[in-house]
Amino acid sequence: EAGVAQSPRYKIIEKRQSVAFWCNPISGHATLYWYQQILGQGPKLLIQFQNNGVVDDSQLPKDRFSAERLKGVDSTLKIQPAKLEDSAVYLCASSKDWGQVYDSYEQYFGPGTRLTVT
Amino acid sequence: GQQVMQIPQYQHVQEGEDFTTYCNSSTTLSNIQWYKQRPGGHPVFLIQLVKSGEVKKQKRLTFQFGEAKKNSSLHITATQTTDVGTYFCAGLTSGTYKYIFGTGTRLKVLA
C-alpha cells in the first residue's frame, strides 16, 4: 500500500512570498489532516477534512493560510504572504473515515515539507 | 485552551535501562494515541487506548490510560538503540474530532 505523498520536500522562500504544499493521501482514506510542526514541538493541527468538508480549522491563521481538498482526494495548503515564524515542517496525514467519535483510526503521516522563510 | 503536556522533555538512558514518559491532559479524553518520531522522520502510529484504565503491551512497550481518562503513560523495558526518537501522545478531546499532540519526550539511548 502506497503511503501519504507530499511535495515538495523542502522549500526556501523570502518573507512576504507565497508557497503551496501538496498532499496525496492513502487511497480510500476519507480524513485528511494538515499539521505544522515547529522544531522541538509536537505537531499542531491546522485543518482537518472529512472528504471535501472541513471538520476543524480553528488553529488555521486564515488571514494568510488557506487549504482545499477538491474531490475529496488530494489537498493543497497555501501560505500567502509568509512570515518568518512560518518556518516549520508541514505534515500531511490521512486516516480512514471516522465512525462515531470514539471510533477514530490511526493517522498515517507523510514525510513532510520543510519550509524555511528568510 | 486544551493542553497536553508530557514529561520528561528529554531522557538519556543507558542501553538496557527502562524508560517511562507521562502524558497529562487538562481535559477528559475520548481516547489517546501514541506516536514515535525518529530524528528527521515523521510520526509513526504505535497504539490507541480507548477505555478507562486500559493497559496494552507491544513486546517491550507497555501503554496505560488513566482511570479518569486524563493521563497516560508509555513504559519501555530494557531499552535498545532502536528505541531512539521522540514519543508523542495525542489526545482526542471528548465531543470533538480534533487530536491535540503532546509536547513530546525525546529519548536517547547510550550504547
XYZ file of N, CA, C and O in Angstrom, chain B:
444
model
N -7.011 27.272 26.470
C -7.355 26.162 25.601
C -6.811 24.856 26.148
O -6.014 24.830 27.087
N -7.236 23.787 25.531
C -6.802 22.470 25.980
C -5.306 22.281 25.773
O -4.751 22.710 24.759
N -4.659 21.671 26.762
C -3.229 21.403 26.674
C -2.952 19.941 26.992
O -3.633 19.330 27.815
N -1.940 19.421 26.319
C -1.467 18.070 26.605
C 0.032 18.174 26.850
O 0.785 18.532 25.943
N 0.415 17.914 28.068
C 1.816 18.049 28.454
C 2.440 16.683 28.642
O 1.772 15.728 29.071
N 3.721 16.595 28.318
C 4.454 15.349 28.528
C 5.690 15.627 29.365
O 6.353 16.651 29.197
N 6.006 14.683 30.228
C 7.251 14.746 30.989
C 7.893 13.377 31.013
O 7.195 12.357 30.969
N 9.234 13.327 31.005
C 10.122 14.487 30.893
C 10.214 14.981 29.457
O 9.690 14.350 28.551
N 10.860 16.108 29.257
C 11.053 16.631 27.906
C 12.155 15.845 27.194
O 12.073 15.578 26.005
N 13.193 15.489 27.969
C 14.311 14.708 27.452
C 14.644 13.592 28.428
O 14.441 13.737 29.631
N 15.182 12.495 27.899
C 15.631 11.409 28.752
C 16.792 10.704 28.067
O 16.664 10.281 26.912
N 17.914 10.625 28.785
C 19.050 9.853 28.295
C 19.165 8.616 29.171
O 19.199 8.739 30.400
N 19.228 7.456 28.573
C 19.348 6.221 29.341
C 20.456 5.369 28.749
O 20.797 5.506 27.569
N 21.025 4.504 29.579
C 21.966 3.502 29.089
C 21.155 2.362 28.466
O 20.064 2.026 28.952
N 21.701 1.791 27.428
C 21.021 0.658 26.803
C 20.761 -0.419 27.848
O 21.649 -0.759 28.631
N 19.553 -0.933 27.858
C 19.178 -1.948 28.831
C 18.376 -1.389 30.012
O 17.695 -2.144 30.720
N 18.437 -0.065 30.206
C 17.644 0.554 31.268
C 16.198 0.734 30.806
O 15.908 0.715 29.611
N 15.316 0.952 31.762
C 13.919 1.196 31.436
C 13.675 2.688 31.229
O 14.457 3.542 31.666
N 12.554 2.988 30.563
C 12.196 4.374 30.247
C 10.683 4.537 30.371
O 9.925 3.648 29.971
N 10.260 5.672 30.940
C 8.835 5.965 31.022
C 8.588 7.426 30.673
O 9.312 8.308 31.120
N 7.558 7.678 29.876
C 7.107 9.025 29.588
C 5.645 9.147 30.002
O 4.868 8.199 29.844
N 5.295 10.308 30.537
C 3.960 10.547 31.055
C 3.278 11.654 30.269
O 3.894 12.652 29.906
N 1.990 11.469 30.056
C 1.192 12.391 29.255
C 0.007 12.848 30.103
O -0.713 12.013 30.654
N -0.195 14.169 30.219
C -1.278 14.703 31.049
C -2.096 15.725 30.281
O -1.536 16.684 29.736
N -3.402 15.522 30.269
C -4.314 16.435 29.577
C -5.061 17.301 30.578
O -5.380 16.862 31.680
N -5.358 18.528 30.167
C -6.125 19.427 31.028
C -7.618 19.095 30.981
O -8.392 19.582 31.810
N -8.034 18.285 30.012
C -9.442 17.919 29.887
C -9.574 16.403 29.684
O -8.603 15.738 29.333
N -10.758 15.880 29.897
C -11.024 14.459 29.716
C -10.947 14.096 28.239
O -11.396 14.852 27.371
N -10.375 12.933 27.973
C -10.156 12.493 26.593
C -11.084 11.339 26.229
O -11.403 10.493 27.064
N -11.482 11.303 24.955
C -12.223 10.141 24.443
C -11.278 8.972 24.239
O -11.612 7.828 24.524
N -10.128 9.244 23.667
C -9.105 8.222 23.525
C -7.749 8.893 23.398
O -7.661 10.127 23.345
N -6.723 8.110 23.382
C -5.377 8.652 23.258
C -4.571 7.760 22.328
O -4.724 6.534 22.334
N -3.764 8.387 21.498
C -2.882 7.665 20.598
C -1.437 7.994 20.960
O -1.157 9.067 21.489
N -0.546 7.060 20.671
C 0.882 7.277 20.870
C 1.596 7.128 19.528
O 1.278 6.210 18.740
N 2.556 8.017 19.295
C 3.343 8.021 18.069
C 4.831 8.098 18.421
O 5.218 8.670 19.445
N 5.656 7.560 17.511
C 7.109 7.658 17.625
C 7.635 8.388 16.399
O 7.229 8.071 15.270
N 8.517 9.340 16.632
C 9.119 10.081 15.524
C 10.636 9.967 15.627
O 11.238 10.467 16.570
N 11.218 9.291 14.652
C 12.674 9.169 14.626
C 13.278 10.497 14.171
O 12.620 11.278 13.472
N 14.527 10.756 14.527
C 15.169 12.015 14.099
C 15.102 12.169 12.593
O 15.493 11.264 11.839
N 14.572 13.308 12.142
C 14.447 13.568 10.713
C 13.275 12.871 10.049
O 13.078 13.006 8.837
N 12.502 12.133 10.829
C 11.381 11.373 10.251
C 10.037 11.973 10.594
O 9.939 13.079 11.126
N 8.995 11.228 10.275
C 7.645 11.664 10.566
C 7.037 10.767 11.637
O 7.526 9.663 11.874
N 5.986 11.250 12.310
C 5.366 10.418 13.356
C 4.822 9.115 12.789
O 4.202 9.104 11.723
N 5.031 8.036 13.545
C 4.519 6.722 13.183
C 3.655 6.214 14.324
O 4.069 6.238 15.485
N 2.459 5.774 13.995
C 1.489 5.317 14.985
C 2.007 4.095 15.728
O 2.549 3.162 15.122
N 1.823 4.110 17.058
C 2.171 2.952 17.875
C 0.928 2.231 18.371
O 0.808 1.004 18.222
N 0.002 2.978 18.983
C -1.140 2.331 19.609
C -2.232 3.349 19.919
O -1.967 4.555 19.962
N -3.455 2.844 20.137
C -4.576 3.670 20.569
C -5.216 3.035 21.800
O -5.442 1.827 21.831
N -5.500 3.863 22.818
C -6.177 3.412 24.031
C -7.512 4.125 24.119
O -7.584 5.341 23.872
N -8.548 3.399 24.481
C -9.895 3.965 24.486
C -10.570 3.879 25.857
O -11.243 4.815 26.286
N -10.385 2.772 26.542
C -11.134 2.539 27.779
C -10.392 3.047 29.009
O -9.152 2.999 29.078
N -11.145 3.484 29.982
C -10.595 3.927 31.256
C -9.803 2.792 31.898
O -10.288 1.666 31.981
N -8.557 3.080 32.314
C -7.725 2.077 32.969
C -7.114 1.045 32.038
O -6.484 0.095 32.492
N -7.258 1.246 30.740
C -6.777 0.250 29.766
C -5.264 0.133 29.790
O -4.559 1.124 29.935
N -4.780 -1.105 29.652
C -3.350 -1.390 29.549
C -3.130 -2.253 28.314
O -3.830 -3.253 28.126
N -2.181 -1.839 27.481
C -1.846 -2.633 26.295
C -0.340 -2.809 26.229
O 0.413 -1.912 26.623
N 0.070 -3.962 25.705
C 1.506 -4.239 25.583
C 1.858 -4.570 24.149
O 1.105 -5.244 23.438
N 3.039 -4.085 23.749
C 3.615 -4.429 22.451
C 5.064 -4.783 22.728
O 5.901 -3.911 22.874
N 5.345 -6.067 22.842
C 6.702 -6.539 23.123
C 7.247 -5.824 24.365
O 6.750 -6.033 25.465
N 8.236 -4.959 24.231
C 8.839 -4.290 25.393
C 8.114 -3.004 25.792
O 8.493 -2.351 26.766
N 7.075 -2.626 25.061
C 6.367 -1.378 25.324
C 5.054 -1.661 26.046
O 4.294 -2.542 25.644
N 4.776 -0.901 27.119
C 3.534 -1.012 27.860
C 2.877 0.352 27.915
O 3.505 1.343 28.313
N 1.620 0.410 27.510
C 0.863 1.648 27.459
C -0.285 1.565 28.465
O -0.947 0.544 28.575
N -0.519 2.697 29.172
C -1.631 2.741 30.135
C -2.454 4.000 29.908
O -1.908 5.065 29.574
N -3.760 3.877 30.116
C -4.677 5.010 30.062
C -5.253 5.164 31.464
O -5.729 4.191 32.044
N -5.209 6.366 32.013
C -5.633 6.581 33.380
C -7.114 6.343 33.603
O -7.912 6.412 32.666
N -7.467 6.107 34.853
C -8.859 5.845 35.198
C -9.760 7.028 34.855
O -10.907 6.851 34.440
N -9.233 8.237 35.043
C -10.023 9.433 34.763
C -9.943 9.856 33.298
O -10.547 10.859 32.897
N -9.194 9.104 32.494
C -9.009 9.390 31.073
C -8.451 10.798 30.850
O -8.835 11.499 29.914
N -7.536 11.201 31.720
C -6.860 12.487 31.546
C -5.353 12.309 31.474
O -4.627 13.274 31.238
N -4.876 11.094 31.699
C -3.440 10.884 31.622
C -3.124 9.503 31.075
O -3.975 8.598 31.073
N -1.889 9.371 30.614
C -1.451 8.124 30.005
C 0.054 8.000 30.189
O 0.738 8.992 30.474
N 0.552 6.786 30.035
C 1.987 6.580 30.133
C 2.442 5.534 29.139
O 1.665 4.671 28.714
N 3.717 5.655 28.776
C 4.378 4.668 27.910
C 5.643 4.233 28.632
O 6.465 5.080 29.012
N 5.780 2.937 28.835
C 6.946 2.388 29.519
C 7.667 1.448 28.566
O 7.028 0.573 27.965
N 8.969 1.639 28.424
C 9.787 0.736 27.608
C 10.728 -0.020 28.542
O 11.484 0.600 29.315
N 10.697 -1.322 28.469
C 11.567 -2.176 29.285
C 12.836 -2.499 28.497
O 12.774 -2.794 27.304
N 13.971 -2.398 29.178
C 15.257 -2.773 28.568
C 15.449 -2.088 27.218
O 15.434 -2.739 26.161
N 15.645 -0.782 27.261
C 15.751 -0.008 26.025
C 16.864 -0.520 25.114
O 17.878 -1.069 25.577
N 16.650 -0.303 23.816
C 17.640 -0.631 22.801
C 17.928 0.627 21.984
O 17.128 1.574 22.005
N 19.022 0.626 21.249
C 19.370 1.814 20.458
C 18.309 2.117 19.412
O 18.148 3.262 18.994
N 17.557 1.118 19.007
C 16.482 1.339 18.028
C 15.287 2.089 18.619
O 14.395 2.507 17.884
N 15.276 2.263 19.950
C 14.174 2.994 20.583
C 14.372 4.510 20.533
O 13.478 5.263 20.919
N 15.511 4.940 20.044
C 15.812 6.380 19.975
C 14.757 7.110 19.153
O 14.343 6.634 18.092
N 14.342 8.282 19.648
C 13.362 9.085 18.934
C 12.564 9.927 19.910
O 12.856 9.960 21.109
N 11.558 10.596 19.391
C 10.651 11.382 20.227
C 9.295 10.699 20.265
O 8.749 10.342 19.224
N 8.777 10.551 21.469
C 7.493 9.875 21.665
C 6.433 10.924 21.975
O 6.589 11.730 22.897
N 5.372 10.900 21.188
C 4.271 11.842 21.357
C 2.999 11.101 21.729
O 2.690 10.061 21.146
N 2.249 11.685 22.659
C 0.876 11.244 22.847
C -0.011 12.241 22.105
O 0.381 13.385 21.871
N -1.181 11.792 21.702
C -2.148 12.651 21.023
C -3.515 12.324 21.594
O -3.999 11.197 21.447
N -4.123 13.301 22.235
C -5.396 13.077 22.902
C -6.568 13.635 22.114
O -6.482 14.721 21.532
N -7.641 12.867 22.079
C -8.875 13.293 21.414
C -9.823 13.808 22.489
O -10.286 13.042 23.332
N -10.091 15.109 22.455
C -10.984 15.703 23.445
C -12.390 15.159 23.281
O -12.895 15.056 22.157
N -13.019 14.845 24.400
C -14.390 14.326 24.363
C -15.295 15.280 23.594
O -15.272 16.492 23.814
N -16.084 14.735 22.687
C -17.046 15.531 21.937
C -16.486 16.261 20.735
O -17.190 17.058 20.116
N -15.229 16.015 20.405
C -14.625 16.656 19.228
C -14.004 15.602 18.317
O -13.910 14.437 18.668
N -13.555 16.071 17.174
C -12.844 15.212 16.229
C -11.379 15.634 16.103
O -10.703 15.249 15.160
N -10.893 16.442 17.055
C -9.552 17.011 16.921
C -8.582 16.400 17.922
O -8.832 16.384 19.134
N -7.457 15.916 17.405
C -6.397 15.407 18.254
C -5.448 16.538 18.625
O -5.038 17.321 17.772
N -5.085 16.592 19.904
C -4.088 17.525 20.393
C -2.839 16.727 20.743
O -2.891 15.811 21.583
N -1.728 17.059 20.069
C -0.486 16.351 20.340
C 0.193 16.929 21.578
O 0.156 18.134 21.833
N 0.830 16.023 22.313
C 1.609 16.448 23.461
C 2.915 17.091 23.037
O 3.249 17.151 21.860
N 3.647 17.542 24.038
C 4.904 18.255 23.799
C 6.044 17.309 23.446
O 7.067 17.751 22.942
N 5.876 16.027 23.684
C 6.860 15.027 23.290
C 7.942 14.788 24.328
O 8.303 15.675 25.104
N 8.457 13.566 24.332
C 9.626 13.207 25.144
C 10.677 12.646 24.204
O 10.423 11.667 23.493
N 11.840 13.288 24.227
C 12.920 12.845 23.352
C 13.806 11.866 24.105
O 14.352 12.202 25.159
N 13.925 10.666 23.559
C 14.705 9.601 24.193
C 16.016 9.380 23.451
O 16.016 9.201 22.227
N 17.103 9.381 24.216
C 18.409 8.989 23.676
C 18.889 7.766 24.431
O 18.799 7.728 25.664
N 19.380 6.792 23.719
C 19.865 5.556 24.325
C 21.356 5.448 24.063
O 21.789 5.451 22.904
N 22.123 5.353 25.145
C 23.579 5.271 25.036
C 24.004 3.819 25.064
O 23.683 3.083 25.989
N 24.755 3.424 24.036
C 25.188 2.021 23.922
C 26.320 1.701 24.888
O 27.035 2.607 25.314
